[in-house]
Amino acid sequence: LNHVRLGADSGGRLQAIAHDSFQQTSTIFEFCEQTSESTRHIYASPNRATTHRLASLDVGTPRWMRAPGEAPGMFAVETAIDELATATGIDPIELRIRNEPDVDPASGNPFSSRSVVQCLREGAEKFGWDRRDSTPGRRREGNTLLGMGVATASYPVLISPSTAAARVEQDGTITVSVAASDIGTGARTVLRQIAADALEVDANAVTLELGDSALPKAPGAGGSSGTSSWGWAVTKVCTALRDQGPLQPGNSAEADTTDDVEAQKELARMAFGAQFAEVAVDVDTAEVRVRRMLGVFGIGKVMNPRLARSQLIGGMTFGLGMALMESGVVDHEFGGFANHDLAEYHIPACADVTDLEAVWIEEVDTELAPMGGKGIGEIGAVGSSAAIGNAVYNATGVRVRDLPITLDKVLPHL
């Protein structure tokens, strides 16, 4: 449960923002998602307060799910910002731009890079935001109401210390070892690519060893931090190997980025984005169909465009499911989940959105790891559900604050 309060002047500039998060945890293990965390960083305001409160219940321990904390937290905040835009009569994109901070509101530190305004403006142009009607319910095709929505996205750049090793084999190829894990996001591909770039050789000359705890110690896959953490160690060890001179069989090197990570400047490091959605709502059934989604992201240097796009649209699809269909039904007698399989827990299929696109701006951030990239595993999910919810409001005038947006929450108010 999120409770968001906003105070703004007549020009839409925030004077106060408060975000209170109420969560459940189990009686055997305390777990809290950082649901209010993004609210500390995303908008300028001279006054702010964020809280997290837990209730211990006889249920299973909640754990991380699709952009932990940021996804549900930003749904609440971005819905509230959309309501403020309606109340002030200011375009939702313009309102967000007016509240863009110069430094990180939480720490006062400068951002290593921040591209929210550019993402919003480029996304608006690409998506055709000028065709949006600010009056809910006025765009219509027969029995279908049309609406557009927007939301901002943010996710922290997390980098953990890692180690790696490299050696030149007798046949002249190079073996790079790191105890990373590829959970299907393309780590094998991109780490091999990073190693080849650092060694200044063809990728076919590199063999990557990972997925084994006997290899040089590395952090796990999570928090959108894998490529940045492992890639830094891989870059460092390959650079050290290359600096030894010609790549001769038997040459080897080891690297540890602990001191490098700890020596980073005190900067606010975050990935950002702008999510856009267009929905069609049937006036007779209240069925919501997502016609288009566009995400525009500032994620530093993109090392592999195909992998990046795949992760981003995957995250956006997560948000679509969160917005329209996914719901865990708790058994009130025993505390378990009644819909515990894919027959009853509904997730999106390709047919649930016909036009889904993710792009990114050219962003150079020299304050990050040597590769200059930001995590992309979870930023795609943040804000996408809010954009859909705001689009539903623009189409129907019905504001749904309790996800998922199902027929029974819309139809009585049409």
PDB file of C-alpha atoms in Angstrom, residues 84-217:
ATOM      1  CA  LEU A  84      -1.557  16.827 -10.200  1.00  0.00           C
ATOM      2  CA  ALA A  85      -1.281  17.566 -13.929  1.00  0.00           C
ATOM      3  CA  THR A  86      -5.046  17.208 -14.231  1.00  0.00           C
ATOM      4  CA  ALA A  87      -5.677  19.420 -11.195  1.00  0.00           C
ATOM      5  CA  THR A  88      -3.371  22.196 -12.444  1.00  0.00           C
ATOM      6  CA  GLY A  89      -4.285  21.925 -16.116  1.00  0.00           C
ATOM      7  CA  ILE A  90      -0.620  21.458 -17.055  1.00  0.00           C
ATOM      8  CA  ASP A  91       0.494  18.935 -19.642  1.00  0.00           C
ATOM      9  CA  PRO A  92       1.878  15.848 -17.826  1.00  0.00           C
ATOM     10  CA  ILE A  93       5.206  16.050 -19.641  1.00  0.00           C
ATOM     11  CA  GLU A  94       5.600  19.769 -19.021  1.00  0.00           C
ATOM     12  CA  LEU A  95       4.758  19.253 -15.333  1.00  0.00           C
ATOM     13  CA  ARG A  96       7.509  16.687 -14.963  1.00  0.00           C
ATOM     14  CA  ILE A  97      10.025  18.922 -16.711  1.00  0.00           C
ATOM     15  CA  ARG A  98       9.174  21.851 -14.422  1.00  0.00           C
ATOM     16  CA  ASN A  99      10.055  19.685 -11.424  1.00  0.00           C
ATOM     17  CA  GLU A 100      13.392  18.449 -12.743  1.00  0.00           C
ATOM     18  CA  PRO A 101      16.091  18.732 -10.015  1.00  0.00           C
ATOM     19  CA  ASP A 102      19.563  20.176 -10.561  1.00  0.00           C
ATOM     20  CA  VAL A 103      21.168  17.764  -8.075  1.00  0.00           C
ATOM     21  CA  ASP A 104      20.027  14.620  -6.306  1.00  0.00           C
ATOM     22  CA  PRO A 105      17.309  15.811  -3.879  1.00  0.00           C
ATOM     23  CA  ALA A 106      18.166  13.025  -1.414  1.00  0.00           C
ATOM     24  CA  SER A 107      21.916  13.541  -1.038  1.00  0.00           C
ATOM     25  CA  GLY A 108      22.638  16.904  -2.628  1.00  0.00           C
ATOM     26  CA  ASN A 109      25.250  15.197  -4.803  1.00  0.00           C
ATOM     27  CA  PRO A 110      25.386  15.885  -8.533  1.00  0.00           C
ATOM     28  CA  PHE A 111      24.188  13.149 -10.844  1.00  0.00           C
ATOM     29  CA  SER A 112      26.847  11.300 -12.810  1.00  0.00           C
ATOM     30  CA  SER A 113      24.400  11.814 -15.688  1.00  0.00           C
ATOM     31  CA  ARG A 114      20.677  12.468 -15.845  1.00  0.00           C
ATOM     32  CA  SER A 115      18.605  12.478 -19.016  1.00  0.00           C
ATOM     33  CA  VAL A 116      14.972  12.603 -17.868  1.00  0.00           C
ATOM     34  CA  VAL A 117      14.074  15.739 -19.832  1.00  0.00           C
ATOM     35  CA  GLN A 118      15.666  14.440 -23.019  1.00  0.00           C
ATOM     36  CA  CYS A 119      13.867  11.100 -22.653  1.00  0.00           C
ATOM     37  CA  LEU A 120      10.539  12.863 -22.149  1.00  0.00           C
ATOM     38  CA  ARG A 121      10.952  15.242 -25.080  1.00  0.00           C
ATOM     39  CA  GLU A 122      12.293  12.701 -27.547  1.00  0.00           C
ATOM     40  CA  GLY A 123       9.645  10.207 -26.473  1.00  0.00           C
ATOM     41  CA  ALA A 124       6.861  12.757 -26.895  1.00  0.00           C
ATOM     42  CA  GLU A 125       7.965  13.490 -30.436  1.00  0.00           C
ATOM     43  CA  LYS A 126       8.425   9.850 -31.406  1.00  0.00           C
ATOM     44  CA  PHE A 127       5.143   8.740 -29.805  1.00  0.00           C
ATOM     45  CA  GLY A 128       3.030  11.549 -31.244  1.00  0.00           C
ATOM     46  CA  TRP A 129       2.096  13.065 -27.889  1.00  0.00           C
ATOM     47  CA  ASP A 130       0.707  16.145 -29.649  1.00  0.00           C
ATOM     48  CA  ARG A 131      -2.242  14.003 -30.784  1.00  0.00           C
ATOM     49  CA  ARG A 132      -3.291  13.400 -27.182  1.00  0.00           C
ATOM     50  CA  ASP A 133      -6.505  15.099 -26.068  1.00  0.00           C
ATOM     51  CA  SER A 134      -6.167  16.500 -22.551  1.00  0.00           C
ATOM     52  CA  THR A 135      -9.891  15.994 -21.890  1.00  0.00           C
ATOM     53  CA  PRO A 136     -10.601  12.401 -20.831  1.00  0.00           C
ATOM     54  CA  GLY A 137     -13.088  10.475 -22.930  1.00  0.00           C
ATOM     55  CA  ARG A 138     -13.014  12.752 -25.965  1.00  0.00           C
ATOM     56  CA  ARG A 139     -10.970  10.549 -28.335  1.00  0.00           C
ATOM     57  CA  ARG A 140     -13.242   7.841 -29.655  1.00  0.00           C
ATOM     58  CA  GLU A 141     -13.465   5.284 -32.444  1.00  0.00           C
ATOM     59  CA  GLY A 142     -16.969   3.823 -32.489  1.00  0.00           C
ATOM     60  CA  ASN A 143     -17.442   2.047 -29.151  1.00  0.00           C
ATOM     61  CA  THR A 144     -13.770   2.401 -28.232  1.00  0.00           C
ATOM     62  CA  LEU A 145     -12.278   5.170 -26.122  1.00  0.00           C
ATOM     63  CA  LEU A 146      -8.629   6.038 -26.762  1.00  0.00           C
ATOM     64  CA  GLY A 147      -6.110   7.541 -24.370  1.00  0.00           C
ATOM     65  CA  MET A 148      -2.401   8.235 -23.926  1.00  0.00           C
ATOM     66  CA  GLY A 149      -0.357   8.180 -20.763  1.00  0.00           C
ATOM     67  CA  VAL A 150       3.213   8.916 -19.718  1.00  0.00           C
ATOM     68  CA  ALA A 151       5.355   8.124 -16.697  1.00  0.00           C
ATOM     69  CA  THR A 152       8.947   8.636 -15.647  1.00  0.00           C
ATOM     70  CA  ALA A 153      11.258   5.736 -14.798  1.00  0.00           C
ATOM     71  CA  SER A 154      14.335   5.541 -12.609  1.00  0.00           C
ATOM     72  CA  TYR A 155      16.519   2.811 -11.194  1.00  0.00           C
ATOM     73  CA  PRO A 156      19.822   3.030  -9.290  1.00  0.00           C
ATOM     74  CA  VAL A 157      23.130   2.073 -10.847  1.00  0.00           C
ATOM     75  CA  LEU A 158      24.500  -0.666  -8.603  1.00  0.00           C
ATOM     76  CA  ILE A 159      28.086  -1.900  -8.962  1.00  0.00           C
ATOM     77  CA  SER A 160      29.665  -4.490  -6.665  1.00  0.00           C
ATOM     78  CA  PRO A 161      33.306  -5.567  -6.404  1.00  0.00           C
ATOM     79  CA  SER A 162      34.270  -8.528  -8.562  1.00  0.00           C
ATOM     80  CA  THR A 163      37.345 -10.528  -9.506  1.00  0.00           C
ATOM     81  CA  ALA A 164      38.378 -12.135 -12.788  1.00  0.00           C
ATOM     82  CA  ALA A 165      41.274 -14.007 -14.347  1.00  0.00           C
ATOM     83  CA  ALA A 166      42.615 -14.336 -17.889  1.00  0.00           C
ATOM     84  CA  ARG A 167      45.229 -16.522 -19.551  1.00  0.00           C
ATOM     85  CA  VAL A 168      46.611 -17.086 -23.017  1.00  0.00           C
ATOM     86  CA  GLU A 169      46.258 -20.688 -24.201  1.00  0.00           C
ATOM     87  CA  GLN A 170      48.768 -22.641 -26.307  1.00  0.00           C
ATOM     88  CA  ASP A 171      46.717 -22.068 -29.453  1.00  0.00           C
ATOM     89  CA  GLY A 172      46.792 -18.292 -28.888  1.00  0.00           C
ATOM     90  CA  THR A 173      43.201 -17.944 -27.738  1.00  0.00           C
ATOM     91  CA  ILE A 174      42.417 -16.194 -24.464  1.00  0.00           C
ATOM     92  CA  THR A 175      40.364 -17.733 -21.664  1.00  0.00           C
ATOM     93  CA  VAL A 176      38.621 -15.278 -19.337  1.00  0.00           C
ATOM     94  CA  SER A 177      37.199 -16.631 -16.075  1.00  0.00           C
ATOM     95  CA  VAL A 178      34.683 -15.077 -13.685  1.00  0.00           C
ATOM     96  CA  ALA A 179      32.150 -16.752 -11.388  1.00  0.00           C
ATOM     97  CA  ALA A 180      29.261 -14.858 -12.944  1.00  0.00           C
ATOM     98  CA  SER A 181      25.916 -16.435 -13.800  1.00  0.00           C
ATOM     99  CA  ASP A 182      23.977 -16.014 -17.013  1.00  0.00           C
ATOM    100  CA  ILE A 183      20.302 -16.227 -16.091  1.00  0.00           C
ATOM    101  CA  GLY A 184      19.211 -15.791 -19.680  1.00  0.00           C
ATOM    102  CA  THR A 185      19.988 -12.098 -20.061  1.00  0.00           C
ATOM    103  CA  GLY A 186      22.999 -12.552 -22.342  1.00  0.00           C
ATOM    104  CA  ALA A 187      25.897 -12.307 -19.880  1.00  0.00           C
ATOM    105  CA  ARG A 188      27.949 -14.833 -21.852  1.00  0.00           C
ATOM    106  CA  THR A 189      27.601 -12.766 -24.998  1.00  0.00           C
ATOM    107  CA  VAL A 190      28.294  -9.327 -23.573  1.00  0.00           C
ATOM    108  CA  LEU A 191      31.179 -10.354 -21.276  1.00  0.00           C
ATOM    109  CA  ARG A 192      32.902 -12.033 -24.185  1.00  0.00           C
ATOM    110  CA  GLN A 193      32.389  -8.857 -26.177  1.00  0.00           C
ATOM    111  CA  ILE A 194      33.777  -6.706 -23.323  1.00  0.00           C
ATOM    112  CA  ALA A 195      36.824  -8.956 -23.049  1.00  0.00           C
ATOM    113  CA  ALA A 196      37.503  -8.826 -26.782  1.00  0.00           C
ATOM    114  CA  ASP A 197      37.264  -5.030 -26.787  1.00  0.00           C
ATOM    115  CA  ALA A 198      39.710  -4.719 -23.878  1.00  0.00           C
ATOM    116  CA  LEU A 199      42.132  -7.209 -25.456  1.00  0.00           C
ATOM    117  CA  GLU A 200      41.735  -5.617 -28.897  1.00  0.00           C
ATOM    118  CA  VAL A 201      41.112  -9.022 -30.485  1.00  0.00           C
ATOM    119  CA  ASP A 202      38.266 -10.671 -32.338  1.00  0.00           C
ATOM    120  CA  ALA A 203      35.548 -12.125 -30.108  1.00  0.00           C
ATOM    121  CA  ASN A 204      36.207 -15.549 -31.665  1.00  0.00           C
ATOM    122  CA  ALA A 205      39.605 -15.515 -29.954  1.00  0.00           C
ATOM    123  CA  VAL A 206      38.007 -15.332 -26.490  1.00  0.00           C
ATOM    124  CA  THR A 207      36.674 -18.256 -24.457  1.00  0.00           C
ATOM    125  CA  LEU A 208      34.540 -17.290 -21.461  1.00  0.00           C
ATOM    126  CA  GLU A 209      34.323 -19.403 -18.328  1.00  0.00           C
ATOM    127  CA  LEU A 210      31.516 -18.628 -15.895  1.00  0.00           C
ATOM    128  CA  GLY A 211      28.799 -20.313 -13.873  1.00  0.00           C
ATOM    129  CA  ASP A 212      31.152 -22.167 -11.501  1.00  0.00           C
ATOM    130  CA  SER A 213      31.909 -21.218  -7.894  1.00  0.00           C
ATOM    131  CA  ALA A 214      35.498 -22.466  -8.361  1.00  0.00           C
ATOM    132  CA  LEU A 215      36.155 -19.527 -10.683  1.00  0.00           C
ATOM    133  CA  PRO A 216      37.263 -16.058  -9.465  1.00  0.00           C
ATOM    134  CA  LYS A 217      34.704 -14.735  -7.017  1.00  0.00           C
TER     135      LYS A 217
END
